Structure formats: C-alpha cells, structure tokens
C-alpha cells in the first residue's frame, strides 16, 4: 500500500471523513505527486522540500486557480505530511511553515447610476398605492444615505430632522451618527409620512417605516421590497439593501467625494474598510479606458 492510500484509509476509518472529502484530498495529493515527479523523476514524498510545494502552488495560480482552491490543495498536503510524520513515513514536514495565498475579497456589487435614475425617475415603475410609496421611499433613502438595513428599520419619526435635513442613525454597537439628506428625500419622506398617517390611523409602533398593519417593517419585508424593484433595472445576482449601500458609496466617490467623508457617512470605524470602494471605481475607470483608448 502506498503512502497516499494509507493516508486516505486513515481519513476514512479513523477520522470518519466523508467519501467526498477523501476523494478531494486524493485529487490534491495525486496532483502534487504528478507535479513533482514531472519535475524530477527521482523526487519522492520523503525528499520534496518547501520550495517544491511553493512552486506547485505558484503553478496553480498561473493556471488561473482561485486562492481558495490553492489553499484547499495546500491543506490536503499539510494534513498528509502531519500524518506521515506521525507514522514515521517521512523524516520532516516541508509543508509546516508554508502560508497559502491570501483570498481576494470580492469587489462590492453596485447598481449603476443610470439604472438607479431609471428606477427612481420613471413614473411607470411605480403604482400609486401606499405600498408603492413606502417602497420608493425606502429605496431612495437607502440610495441617498447609504445606511444599513438594521439602521433603516430602526429609524423612528423622531430621528428625522426636516429643519436640518438630517437623520440620527443608530449603527453597530449602538453608536449614533448624523447623516444628511437632500431636498428630494425630504419631499419624498414628507409625502410618505402624510400618506402613512392618513391611511394607517392606528400606529402600533413609533417606527418611521410601517407596514400596512401599522407595525415596524421587518428585515424580511424590506429585503423583499428592495429585491422586487431592483430586479426591474439590474441583472445583478445580489439585489439587496447592502447593494444599495454599495451603490451610494460608489456614486459618492465617482462624483468627487473624499474617502474620509464617505467613511463617516457609512459609519465605518476605519478608512481601510471604505477603501474597497476605490477598487470598484478603479475597475470602472479601467473599463472606460479599455473602451475609449484606441490602443487599449
């Protein structure tokens, strides 16, 4: 029995790992063995060193494998060598100190400005019921302020200051911040609240946003509203309130806002968290360049 099979049996019978997991480990180990044998037929599991493992990982990255895939393969090799060292099948563990590649954070998805303009400005997108006005107000507030879902459903009437055009928002760990808003949202909020007070004579909550039963909107209800209306203008897979938060931040930076200002509006602790949006705007810039420059 070769060393790989001995290890796989250990996974099956001593660790009770699923057959799917065992096969995944087997593929990774066979791939690594094939790699080092092709480099030097004299190499064996007992003689490979850290450089060979690093070269193997680099070759996977060069082929276009994701960092997560490379890390999974490295994990299989690490587990194998720990097993082999414990069973005295090898004299050293070359994978011990090797670090895998850092996983790239996916860029935040956002709805384009022209898509948001179409959704908010075209009357045909909306009916004239209370639910329609409620939905449009929610979506505009998300897009105009960048607040989080939990922050929106937590808003009460008293948190809206029309004279100063600002919201008092309670964020993570109950930290409060002031978020300004413009004339369009002011008029929309006033129209919504007047309609709400007219159609819902019984308010069972002090919340700003109430469903047709007079109760504070739930997370699920708001998510359903946002998904429904964003589906009319975008093909993004994610159509959530958080996408509108990303859309706010991206629109602000694209139109000249400073990173520190956007950080404060979003309620981020560190500007490092906000910097991911600069990558988004740079990707847009690259597309403009590639489409416009004759030699791009």
PDB file of C-alpha atoms in Angstrom:
ATOM      1  CA  UNK A   1       0.000   0.000   0.000  1.00  0.00           C
ATOM      2  CA  UNK A   2       1.460   3.369  -0.989  1.00  0.00           C
ATOM      3  CA  UNK A   3       1.593   6.376   1.333  1.00  0.00           C
ATOM      4  CA  UNK A   4      -1.362   8.184  -0.231  1.00  0.00           C
ATOM      5  CA  UNK A   5      -3.649   5.160   0.151  1.00  0.00           C
ATOM      6  CA  UNK A   6      -2.529   4.688   3.730  1.00  0.00           C
ATOM      7  CA  UNK A   7      -3.427   8.301   4.460  1.00  0.00           C
ATOM      8  CA  UNK A   8      -6.810   8.012   2.710  1.00  0.00           C
ATOM      9  CA  UNK A   9      -7.671   4.922   4.757  1.00  0.00           C
ATOM     10  CA  UNK A  10      -6.754   6.868   7.871  1.00  0.00           C
ATOM     11  CA  UNK A  11      -9.228   9.570   6.830  1.00  0.00           C
ATOM     12  CA  UNK A  12     -11.950   7.014   6.096  1.00  0.00           C
ATOM     13  CA  UNK A  13     -11.664   4.635   9.014  1.00  0.00           C
ATOM     14  CA  UNK A  14     -10.012   6.603  11.821  1.00  0.00           C
ATOM     15  CA  UNK A  15     -11.263  10.121  11.145  1.00  0.00           C
ATOM     16  CA  UNK A  16     -14.626   9.057   9.652  1.00  0.00           C
ATOM     17  CA  UNK A  17     -14.363  11.620   6.885  1.00  0.00           C
ATOM     18  CA  UNK A  18     -16.953  11.532   4.101  1.00  0.00           C
ATOM     19  CA  UNK A  19     -16.098   9.839   0.825  1.00  0.00           C
ATOM     20  CA  UNK A  20     -16.401  13.205  -0.913  1.00  0.00           C
ATOM     21  CA  UNK A  21     -13.754  14.679   1.384  1.00  0.00           C
ATOM     22  CA  UNK A  22     -11.488  11.670   0.885  1.00  0.00           C
ATOM     23  CA  UNK A  23     -11.730  11.952  -2.905  1.00  0.00           C
ATOM     24  CA  UNK A  24     -10.980  15.675  -2.740  1.00  0.00           C
ATOM     25  CA  UNK A  25      -7.830  15.004  -0.697  1.00  0.00           C
ATOM     26  CA  UNK A  26      -6.868  12.213  -3.081  1.00  0.00           C
ATOM     27  CA  UNK A  27      -7.087  14.503  -6.134  1.00  0.00           C
ATOM     28  CA  UNK A  28      -4.935  17.169  -4.473  1.00  0.00           C
ATOM     29  CA  UNK A  29      -2.270  14.693  -3.382  1.00  0.00           C
ATOM     30  CA  UNK A  30      -2.146  12.954  -6.748  1.00  0.00           C
ATOM     31  CA  UNK A  31      -1.885  16.324  -8.471  1.00  0.00           C
ATOM     32  CA  UNK A  32       1.064  17.323  -6.259  1.00  0.00           C
ATOM     33  CA  UNK A  33       2.761  13.948  -6.754  1.00  0.00           C
ATOM     34  CA  UNK A  34       2.346  14.240 -10.514  1.00  0.00           C
ATOM     35  CA  UNK A  35       3.814  17.759 -10.374  1.00  0.00           C
ATOM     36  CA  UNK A  36       6.980  16.854  -8.510  1.00  0.00           C
ATOM     37  CA  UNK A  37       7.508  13.620 -10.476  1.00  0.00           C
ATOM     38  CA  UNK A  38       7.312  15.567 -13.730  1.00  0.00           C
ATOM     39  CA  UNK A  39       9.890  17.994 -12.415  1.00  0.00           C
ATOM     40  CA  UNK A  40      12.281  15.281 -11.295  1.00  0.00           C
ATOM     41  CA  UNK A  41      11.510  11.570 -11.506  1.00  0.00           C
ATOM     42  CA  UNK A  42      13.890  10.946  -8.591  1.00  0.00           C
ATOM     43  CA  UNK A  43      11.831  13.013  -6.181  1.00  0.00           C
ATOM     44  CA  UNK A  44       9.606  11.280  -3.626  1.00  0.00           C
ATOM     45  CA  UNK A  45       7.362  12.240  -0.719  1.00  0.00           C
ATOM     46  CA  UNK A  46      10.392  11.763   1.541  1.00  0.00           C
ATOM     47  CA  UNK A  47      12.613  14.122  -0.465  1.00  0.00           C
ATOM     48  CA  UNK A  48      10.391  17.017  -1.606  1.00  0.00           C
ATOM     49  CA  UNK A  49      11.093  20.326   0.094  1.00  0.00           C
ATOM     50  CA  UNK A  50       9.246  23.562   0.769  1.00  0.00           C
ATOM     51  CA  UNK A  51      10.392  25.143  -2.479  1.00  0.00           C
ATOM     52  CA  UNK A  52       8.744  22.371  -4.497  1.00  0.00           C
ATOM     53  CA  UNK A  53       5.447  22.932  -2.680  1.00  0.00           C
ATOM     54  CA  UNK A  54       5.645  26.691  -3.255  1.00  0.00           C
ATOM     55  CA  UNK A  55       6.423  26.156  -6.946  1.00  0.00           C
ATOM     56  CA  UNK A  56       3.412  23.824  -7.211  1.00  0.00           C
ATOM     57  CA  UNK A  57       1.145  26.455  -5.642  1.00  0.00           C
ATOM     58  CA  UNK A  58       2.535  29.103  -7.987  1.00  0.00           C
ATOM     59  CA  UNK A  59       1.875  26.874 -10.992  1.00  0.00           C
ATOM     60  CA  UNK A  60      -1.775  26.557  -9.916  1.00  0.00           C
ATOM     61  CA  UNK A  61      -2.106  30.327  -9.602  1.00  0.00           C
ATOM     62  CA  UNK A  62      -0.514  30.745 -13.050  1.00  0.00           C
ATOM     63  CA  UNK A  63      -3.170  28.409 -14.484  1.00  0.00           C
ATOM     64  CA  UNK A  64      -5.846  30.688 -13.074  1.00  0.00           C
ATOM     65  CA  UNK A  65      -6.869  28.704  -9.989  1.00  0.00           C
ATOM     66  CA  UNK A  66      -8.505  30.791  -7.269  1.00  0.00           C
ATOM     67  CA  UNK A  67      -6.692  31.402  -3.990  1.00  0.00           C
ATOM     68  CA  UNK A  68      -9.349  29.330  -2.212  1.00  0.00           C
ATOM     69  CA  UNK A  69      -8.619  26.340  -4.490  1.00  0.00           C
ATOM     70  CA  UNK A  70      -4.865  26.608  -3.903  1.00  0.00           C
ATOM     71  CA  UNK A  71      -5.398  26.859  -0.143  1.00  0.00           C
ATOM     72  CA  UNK A  72      -7.589  23.736  -0.170  1.00  0.00           C
ATOM     73  CA  UNK A  73      -4.900  21.808  -2.033  1.00  0.00           C
ATOM     74  CA  UNK A  74      -2.233  23.052   0.367  1.00  0.00           C
ATOM     75  CA  UNK A  75      -4.417  21.976   3.283  1.00  0.00           C
ATOM     76  CA  UNK A  76      -4.516  18.427   1.882  1.00  0.00           C
ATOM     77  CA  UNK A  77      -0.715  18.335   1.560  1.00  0.00           C
ATOM     78  CA  UNK A  78      -0.287  19.720   5.082  1.00  0.00           C
ATOM     79  CA  UNK A  79      -2.610  17.080   6.522  1.00  0.00           C
ATOM     80  CA  UNK A  80      -0.798  14.352   4.612  1.00  0.00           C
ATOM     81  CA  UNK A  81       2.623  15.375   5.922  1.00  0.00           C
ATOM     82  CA  UNK A  82       1.383  15.657   9.515  1.00  0.00           C
ATOM     83  CA  UNK A  83       0.061  12.115   9.209  1.00  0.00           C
ATOM     84  CA  UNK A  84       3.222  10.809   7.526  1.00  0.00           C
ATOM     85  CA  UNK A  85       5.496  12.404  10.124  1.00  0.00           C
ATOM     86  CA  UNK A  86       3.453  10.966  12.997  1.00  0.00           C
ATOM     87  CA  UNK A  87       3.663   7.489  11.396  1.00  0.00           C
ATOM     88  CA  UNK A  88       7.418   7.892  10.721  1.00  0.00           C
ATOM     89  CA  UNK A  89       6.841   7.593   6.984  1.00  0.00           C
ATOM     90  CA  UNK A  90       8.857  10.782   6.398  1.00  0.00           C
ATOM     91  CA  UNK A  91      11.587  12.428   8.443  1.00  0.00           C
ATOM     92  CA  UNK A  92      10.497  16.042   8.039  1.00  0.00           C
ATOM     93  CA  UNK A  93       7.412  18.102   7.185  1.00  0.00           C
ATOM     94  CA  UNK A  94       8.194  20.519   4.329  1.00  0.00           C
ATOM     95  CA  UNK A  95       4.663  21.985   4.395  1.00  0.00           C
ATOM     96  CA  UNK A  96       4.809  23.050   8.043  1.00  0.00           C
ATOM     97  CA  UNK A  97       5.715  26.738   7.610  1.00  0.00           C
ATOM     98  CA  UNK A  98       4.160  27.383   4.211  1.00  0.00           C
ATOM     99  CA  UNK A  99       1.449  30.008   4.025  1.00  0.00           C
ATOM    100  CA  UNK A 100      -1.231  29.910   1.373  1.00  0.00           C
ATOM    101  CA  UNK A 101      -2.153  32.854  -0.859  1.00  0.00           C
ATOM    102  CA  UNK A 102      -4.434  35.489   0.602  1.00  0.00           C
ATOM    103  CA  UNK A 103      -8.006  35.216  -0.526  1.00  0.00           C
ATOM    104  CA  UNK A 104      -9.130  38.141  -2.611  1.00  0.00           C
ATOM    105  CA  UNK A 105     -12.177  39.892  -1.266  1.00  0.00           C
ATOM    106  CA  UNK A 106     -14.826  40.158  -3.952  1.00  0.00           C
ATOM    107  CA  UNK A 107     -15.466  43.707  -5.075  1.00  0.00           C
ATOM    108  CA  UNK A 108     -18.801  45.057  -3.820  1.00  0.00           C
ATOM    109  CA  UNK A 109     -21.614  44.889  -6.343  1.00  0.00           C
ATOM    110  CA  UNK A 110     -23.479  48.095  -7.060  1.00  0.00           C
ATOM    111  CA  UNK A 111     -26.310  49.361  -9.234  1.00  0.00           C
ATOM    112  CA  UNK A 112     -25.164  51.844 -11.869  1.00  0.00           C
ATOM    113  CA  UNK A 113     -26.247  55.474 -11.562  1.00  0.00           C
ATOM    114  CA  UNK A 114     -28.229  55.373 -14.805  1.00  0.00           C
ATOM    115  CA  UNK A 115     -30.107  52.290 -13.565  1.00  0.00           C
ATOM    116  CA  UNK A 116     -30.972  53.985 -10.274  1.00  0.00           C
ATOM    117  CA  UNK A 117     -32.089  57.103 -12.184  1.00  0.00           C
ATOM    118  CA  UNK A 118     -34.405  54.986 -14.316  1.00  0.00           C
ATOM    119  CA  UNK A 119     -35.870  53.241 -11.270  1.00  0.00           C
ATOM    120  CA  UNK A 120     -36.455  56.416  -9.275  1.00  0.00           C
ATOM    121  CA  UNK A 121     -37.368  58.851 -12.050  1.00  0.00           C
ATOM    122  CA  UNK A 122     -39.631  56.863 -14.391  1.00  0.00           C
ATOM    123  CA  UNK A 123     -43.243  57.064 -13.101  1.00  0.00           C
ATOM    124  CA  UNK A 124     -44.203  53.830 -14.898  1.00  0.00           C
ATOM    125  CA  UNK A 125     -42.026  51.918 -12.421  1.00  0.00           C
ATOM    126  CA  UNK A 126     -44.420  52.750  -9.600  1.00  0.00           C
ATOM    127  CA  UNK A 127     -48.093  52.496  -8.728  1.00  0.00           C
ATOM    128  CA  UNK A 128     -49.967  54.970  -6.542  1.00  0.00           C
ATOM    129  CA  UNK A 129     -50.763  52.780  -3.529  1.00  0.00           C
ATOM    130  CA  UNK A 130     -49.390  53.219  -0.007  1.00  0.00           C
ATOM    131  CA  UNK A 131     -47.181  50.165  -0.549  1.00  0.00           C
ATOM    132  CA  UNK A 132     -45.681  51.694  -3.699  1.00  0.00           C
ATOM    133  CA  UNK A 133     -44.890  54.978  -1.954  1.00  0.00           C
ATOM    134  CA  UNK A 134     -43.455  53.069   1.007  1.00  0.00           C
ATOM    135  CA  UNK A 135     -41.221  51.015  -1.325  1.00  0.00           C
ATOM    136  CA  UNK A 136     -39.958  54.030  -3.295  1.00  0.00           C
ATOM    137  CA  UNK A 137     -39.196  55.957  -0.088  1.00  0.00           C
ATOM    138  CA  UNK A 138     -37.256  53.022   1.348  1.00  0.00           C
ATOM    139  CA  UNK A 139     -35.187  52.560  -1.806  1.00  0.00           C
ATOM    140  CA  UNK A 140     -34.481  56.282  -2.167  1.00  0.00           C
ATOM    141  CA  UNK A 141     -33.460  56.534   1.484  1.00  0.00           C
ATOM    142  CA  UNK A 142     -31.026  53.621   1.133  1.00  0.00           C
ATOM    143  CA  UNK A 143     -29.521  55.097  -2.035  1.00  0.00           C
ATOM    144  CA  UNK A 144     -29.430  58.693  -0.769  1.00  0.00           C
ATOM    145  CA  UNK A 145     -27.857  57.960   2.629  1.00  0.00           C
ATOM    146  CA  UNK A 146     -26.033  54.618   2.414  1.00  0.00           C
ATOM    147  CA  UNK A 147     -27.392  53.428   5.765  1.00  0.00           C
ATOM    148  CA  UNK A 148     -27.563  49.748   6.693  1.00  0.00           C
ATOM    149  CA  UNK A 149     -30.711  47.619   6.708  1.00  0.00           C
ATOM    150  CA  UNK A 150     -30.783  47.391  10.519  1.00  0.00           C
ATOM    151  CA  UNK A 151     -30.312  51.159  10.732  1.00  0.00           C
ATOM    152  CA  UNK A 152     -33.229  51.833   8.392  1.00  0.00           C
ATOM    153  CA  UNK A 153     -35.735  49.596  10.150  1.00  0.00           C
ATOM    154  CA  UNK A 154     -34.592  51.067  13.477  1.00  0.00           C
ATOM    155  CA  UNK A 155     -35.496  54.633  12.450  1.00  0.00           C
ATOM    156  CA  UNK A 156     -38.298  56.334  14.369  1.00  0.00           C
ATOM    157  CA  UNK A 157     -40.133  59.521  13.373  1.00  0.00           C
ATOM    158  CA  UNK A 158     -38.146  61.471  15.984  1.00  0.00           C
ATOM    159  CA  UNK A 159     -34.889  60.533  14.215  1.00  0.00           C
ATOM    160  CA  UNK A 160     -35.838  62.645  11.166  1.00  0.00           C
ATOM    161  CA  UNK A 161     -34.910  66.312  11.439  1.00  0.00           C
ATOM    162  CA  UNK A 162     -36.516  68.081   8.473  1.00  0.00           C
ATOM    163  CA  UNK A 163     -35.293  71.550   9.525  1.00  0.00           C
ATOM    164  CA  UNK A 164     -31.648  70.426   9.364  1.00  0.00           C
ATOM    165  CA  UNK A 165     -32.273  67.731   6.710  1.00  0.00           C
ATOM    166  CA  UNK A 166     -30.544  65.018   8.682  1.00  0.00           C
ATOM    167  CA  UNK A 167     -31.151  61.590  10.178  1.00  0.00           C
ATOM    168  CA  UNK A 168     -29.996  60.351  13.559  1.00  0.00           C
ATOM    169  CA  UNK A 169     -28.888  56.810  12.818  1.00  0.00           C
ATOM    170  CA  UNK A 170     -28.079  54.119  15.385  1.00  0.00           C
ATOM    171  CA  UNK A 171     -25.415  51.824  13.963  1.00  0.00           C
ATOM    172  CA  UNK A 172     -23.349  48.888  15.129  1.00  0.00           C
ATOM    173  CA  UNK A 173     -22.737  48.606  18.873  1.00  0.00           C
ATOM    174  CA  UNK A 174     -25.401  51.313  19.357  1.00  0.00           C
ATOM    175  CA  UNK A 175     -23.095  54.034  18.022  1.00  0.00           C
ATOM    176  CA  UNK A 176     -25.060  57.001  16.743  1.00  0.00           C
ATOM    177  CA  UNK A 177     -24.163  59.235  13.823  1.00  0.00           C
ATOM    178  CA  UNK A 178     -25.814  62.059  11.915  1.00  0.00           C
ATOM    179  CA  UNK A 179     -26.428  61.522   8.197  1.00  0.00           C
ATOM    180  CA  UNK A 180     -27.501  64.433   5.968  1.00  0.00           C
ATOM    181  CA  UNK A 181     -30.053  64.137   3.173  1.00  0.00           C
ATOM    182  CA  UNK A 182     -31.165  66.303   0.272  1.00  0.00           C
ATOM    183  CA  UNK A 183     -34.266  68.025  -0.992  1.00  0.00           C
ATOM    184  CA  UNK A 184     -35.560  65.069  -2.991  1.00  0.00           C
ATOM    185  CA  UNK A 185     -35.550  62.727   0.002  1.00  0.00           C
ATOM    186  CA  UNK A 186     -37.061  65.484   2.163  1.00  0.00           C
ATOM    187  CA  UNK A 187     -40.067  65.830  -0.146  1.00  0.00           C
ATOM    188  CA  UNK A 188     -40.403  62.065  -0.551  1.00  0.00           C
ATOM    189  CA  UNK A 189     -40.312  61.454   3.211  1.00  0.00           C
ATOM    190  CA  UNK A 190     -42.885  64.177   3.845  1.00  0.00           C
ATOM    191  CA  UNK A 191     -45.223  62.749   1.209  1.00  0.00           C
ATOM    192  CA  UNK A 192     -44.772  59.237   2.581  1.00  0.00           C
ATOM    193  CA  UNK A 193     -45.412  60.247   6.201  1.00  0.00           C
ATOM    194  CA  UNK A 194     -48.535  62.232   5.255  1.00  0.00           C
ATOM    195  CA  UNK A 195     -49.903  59.242   3.327  1.00  0.00           C
ATOM    196  CA  UNK A 196     -48.961  56.864   6.131  1.00  0.00           C
ATOM    197  CA  UNK A 197     -50.713  58.961   8.765  1.00  0.00           C
ATOM    198  CA  UNK A 198     -53.784  59.203   6.550  1.00  0.00           C
ATOM    199  CA  UNK A 199     -54.035  55.508   5.656  1.00  0.00           C
ATOM    200  CA  UNK A 200     -52.856  53.995   8.931  1.00  0.00           C
ATOM    201  CA  UNK A 201     -54.913  55.693  11.642  1.00  0.00           C
ATOM    202  CA  UNK A 202     -53.747  53.035  14.102  1.00  0.00           C
ATOM    203  CA  UNK A 203     -49.969  53.182  14.531  1.00  0.00           C
ATOM    204  CA  UNK A 204     -48.780  50.289  16.659  1.00  0.00           C
ATOM    205  CA  UNK A 205     -45.186  51.493  16.630  1.00  0.00           C
ATOM    206  CA  UNK A 206     -43.187  54.737  16.595  1.00  0.00           C
ATOM    207  CA  UNK A 207     -41.223  53.482  13.605  1.00  0.00           C
ATOM    208  CA  UNK A 208     -40.704  55.665  10.540  1.00  0.00           C
ATOM    209  CA  UNK A 209     -41.482  52.782   8.184  1.00  0.00           C
ATOM    210  CA  UNK A 210     -44.671  50.879   8.924  1.00  0.00           C
ATOM    211  CA  UNK A 211     -46.229  48.006   7.025  1.00  0.00           C
ATOM    212  CA  UNK A 212     -49.941  48.082   6.177  1.00  0.00           C
ATOM    213  CA  UNK A 213     -50.720  46.566   9.572  1.00  0.00           C
ATOM    214  CA  UNK A 214     -49.241  49.598  11.336  1.00  0.00           C
ATOM    215  CA  UNK A 215     -46.177  47.731  12.603  1.00  0.00           C
ATOM    216  CA  UNK A 216     -42.460  48.363  12.121  1.00  0.00           C
ATOM    217  CA  UNK A 217     -41.170  46.841   8.894  1.00  0.00           C
ATOM    218  CA  UNK A 218     -39.190  43.618   9.407  1.00  0.00           C
ATOM    219  CA  UNK A 219     -35.835  42.858   7.789  1.00  0.00           C
ATOM    220  CA  UNK A 220     -37.504  40.308   5.539  1.00  0.00           C
ATOM    221  CA  UNK A 221     -40.209  42.723   4.385  1.00  0.00           C
ATOM    222  CA  UNK A 222     -37.636  45.374   3.453  1.00  0.00           C
ATOM    223  CA  UNK A 223     -35.446  42.829   1.661  1.00  0.00           C
ATOM    224  CA  UNK A 224     -38.422  41.660  -0.421  1.00  0.00           C
ATOM    225  CA  UNK A 225     -39.253  45.249  -1.407  1.00  0.00           C
ATOM    226  CA  UNK A 226     -35.675  46.044  -2.465  1.00  0.00           C
ATOM    227  CA  UNK A 227     -35.240  42.823  -4.419  1.00  0.00           C
ATOM    228  CA  UNK A 228     -38.513  43.321  -6.281  1.00  0.00           C
ATOM    229  CA  UNK A 229     -37.728  46.826  -7.510  1.00  0.00           C
ATOM    230  CA  UNK A 230     -34.012  46.375  -8.188  1.00  0.00           C
ATOM    231  CA  UNK A 231     -34.956  43.389 -10.365  1.00  0.00           C
ATOM    232  CA  UNK A 232     -36.649  45.864 -12.708  1.00  0.00           C
ATOM    233  CA  UNK A 233     -33.411  47.659 -13.598  1.00  0.00           C
ATOM    234  CA  UNK A 234     -30.432  45.397 -12.913  1.00  0.00           C
ATOM    235  CA  UNK A 235     -29.282  41.871 -13.682  1.00  0.00           C
ATOM    236  CA  UNK A 236     -27.028  41.688 -10.608  1.00  0.00           C
ATOM    237  CA  UNK A 237     -27.334  38.384  -8.755  1.00  0.00           C
ATOM    238  CA  UNK A 238     -27.438  40.239  -5.453  1.00  0.00           C
ATOM    239  CA  UNK A 239     -30.286  42.707  -5.186  1.00  0.00           C
ATOM    240  CA  UNK A 240     -30.252  43.544  -1.501  1.00  0.00           C
ATOM    241  CA  UNK A 241     -30.260  46.633   0.728  1.00  0.00           C
ATOM    242  CA  UNK A 242     -26.499  46.222   1.097  1.00  0.00           C
ATOM    243  CA  UNK A 243     -26.121  46.562  -2.672  1.00  0.00           C
ATOM    244  CA  UNK A 244     -27.815  49.967  -2.352  1.00  0.00           C
ATOM    245  CA  UNK A 245     -25.296  50.872   0.373  1.00  0.00           C
ATOM    246  CA  UNK A 246     -22.507  49.910  -2.058  1.00  0.00           C
ATOM    247  CA  UNK A 247     -24.257  51.927  -4.781  1.00  0.00           C
ATOM    248  CA  UNK A 248     -24.344  55.009  -2.538  1.00  0.00           C
ATOM    249  CA  UNK A 249     -20.627  54.767  -1.709  1.00  0.00           C
ATOM    250  CA  UNK A 250     -19.602  54.150  -5.314  1.00  0.00           C
ATOM    251  CA  UNK A 251     -21.721  57.048  -6.618  1.00  0.00           C
ATOM    252  CA  UNK A 252     -20.261  59.379  -3.990  1.00  0.00           C
ATOM    253  CA  UNK A 253     -16.656  58.520  -4.897  1.00  0.00           C
ATOM    254  CA  UNK A 254     -17.353  58.650  -8.636  1.00  0.00           C
ATOM    255  CA  UNK A 255     -18.699  62.170  -8.194  1.00  0.00           C
ATOM    256  CA  UNK A 256     -15.767  63.565  -6.255  1.00  0.00           C
ATOM    257  CA  UNK A 257     -16.423  62.781  -2.576  1.00  0.00           C
ATOM    258  CA  UNK A 258     -13.379  62.178  -0.398  1.00  0.00           C
ATOM    259  CA  UNK A 259     -12.720  58.788   1.157  1.00  0.00           C
ATOM    260  CA  UNK A 260     -12.801  60.140   4.715  1.00  0.00           C
ATOM    261  CA  UNK A 261     -16.184  61.815   4.127  1.00  0.00           C
ATOM    262  CA  UNK A 262     -17.652  58.583   2.750  1.00  0.00           C
ATOM    263  CA  UNK A 263     -16.214  56.678   5.727  1.00  0.00           C
ATOM    264  CA  UNK A 264     -18.046  58.970   8.160  1.00  0.00           C
ATOM    265  CA  UNK A 265     -21.315  58.764   6.230  1.00  0.00           C
ATOM    266  CA  UNK A 266     -21.179  54.953   6.136  1.00  0.00           C
ATOM    267  CA  UNK A 267     -20.244  54.701   9.813  1.00  0.00           C
ATOM    268  CA  UNK A 268     -17.057  52.693   9.182  1.00  0.00           C
ATOM    269  CA  UNK A 269     -14.578  52.518  12.066  1.00  0.00           C
ATOM    270  CA  UNK A 270     -11.582  52.629   9.752  1.00  0.00           C
ATOM    271  CA  UNK A 271     -10.957  54.156   6.350  1.00  0.00           C
ATOM    272  CA  UNK A 272      -9.401  50.802   5.380  1.00  0.00           C
ATOM    273  CA  UNK A 273     -12.922  49.342   5.271  1.00  0.00           C
ATOM    274  CA  UNK A 274     -14.069  52.116   2.947  1.00  0.00           C
ATOM    275  CA  UNK A 275     -11.086  51.708   0.596  1.00  0.00           C
ATOM    276  CA  UNK A 276     -12.648  48.674  -1.103  1.00  0.00           C
ATOM    277  CA  UNK A 277     -14.910  51.123  -2.949  1.00  0.00           C
ATOM    278  CA  UNK A 278     -11.875  52.790  -4.513  1.00  0.00           C
ATOM    279  CA  UNK A 279     -11.113  49.430  -6.158  1.00  0.00           C
ATOM    280  CA  UNK A 280     -14.648  49.414  -7.540  1.00  0.00           C
ATOM    281  CA  UNK A 281     -14.296  52.899  -9.004  1.00  0.00           C
ATOM    282  CA  UNK A 282     -10.873  51.996 -10.437  1.00  0.00           C
ATOM    283  CA  UNK A 283     -12.410  48.977 -12.169  1.00  0.00           C
ATOM    284  CA  UNK A 284     -14.927  51.343 -13.747  1.00  0.00           C
ATOM    285  CA  UNK A 285     -12.070  53.606 -14.804  1.00  0.00           C
ATOM    286  CA  UNK A 286     -10.267  50.691 -16.436  1.00  0.00           C
ATOM    287  CA  UNK A 287     -13.383  49.789 -18.434  1.00  0.00           C
ATOM    288  CA  UNK A 288     -13.719  53.383 -19.633  1.00  0.00           C
ATOM    289  CA  UNK A 289     -10.067  53.339 -20.658  1.00  0.00           C
ATOM    290  CA  UNK A 290     -10.335  49.999 -22.455  1.00  0.00           C
ATOM    291  CA  UNK A 291     -13.448  51.117 -24.354  1.00  0.00           C
ATOM    292  CA  UNK A 292     -12.142  54.565 -25.231  1.00  0.00           C
ATOM    293  CA  UNK A 293      -8.418  54.313 -25.950  1.00  0.00           C
ATOM    294  CA  UNK A 294      -7.557  53.204 -29.492  1.00  0.00           C
ATOM    295  CA  UNK A 295      -4.596  51.134 -28.301  1.00  0.00           C
ATOM    296  CA  UNK A 296      -6.064  49.743 -25.100  1.00  0.00           C
TER     297      UNK A 296
END
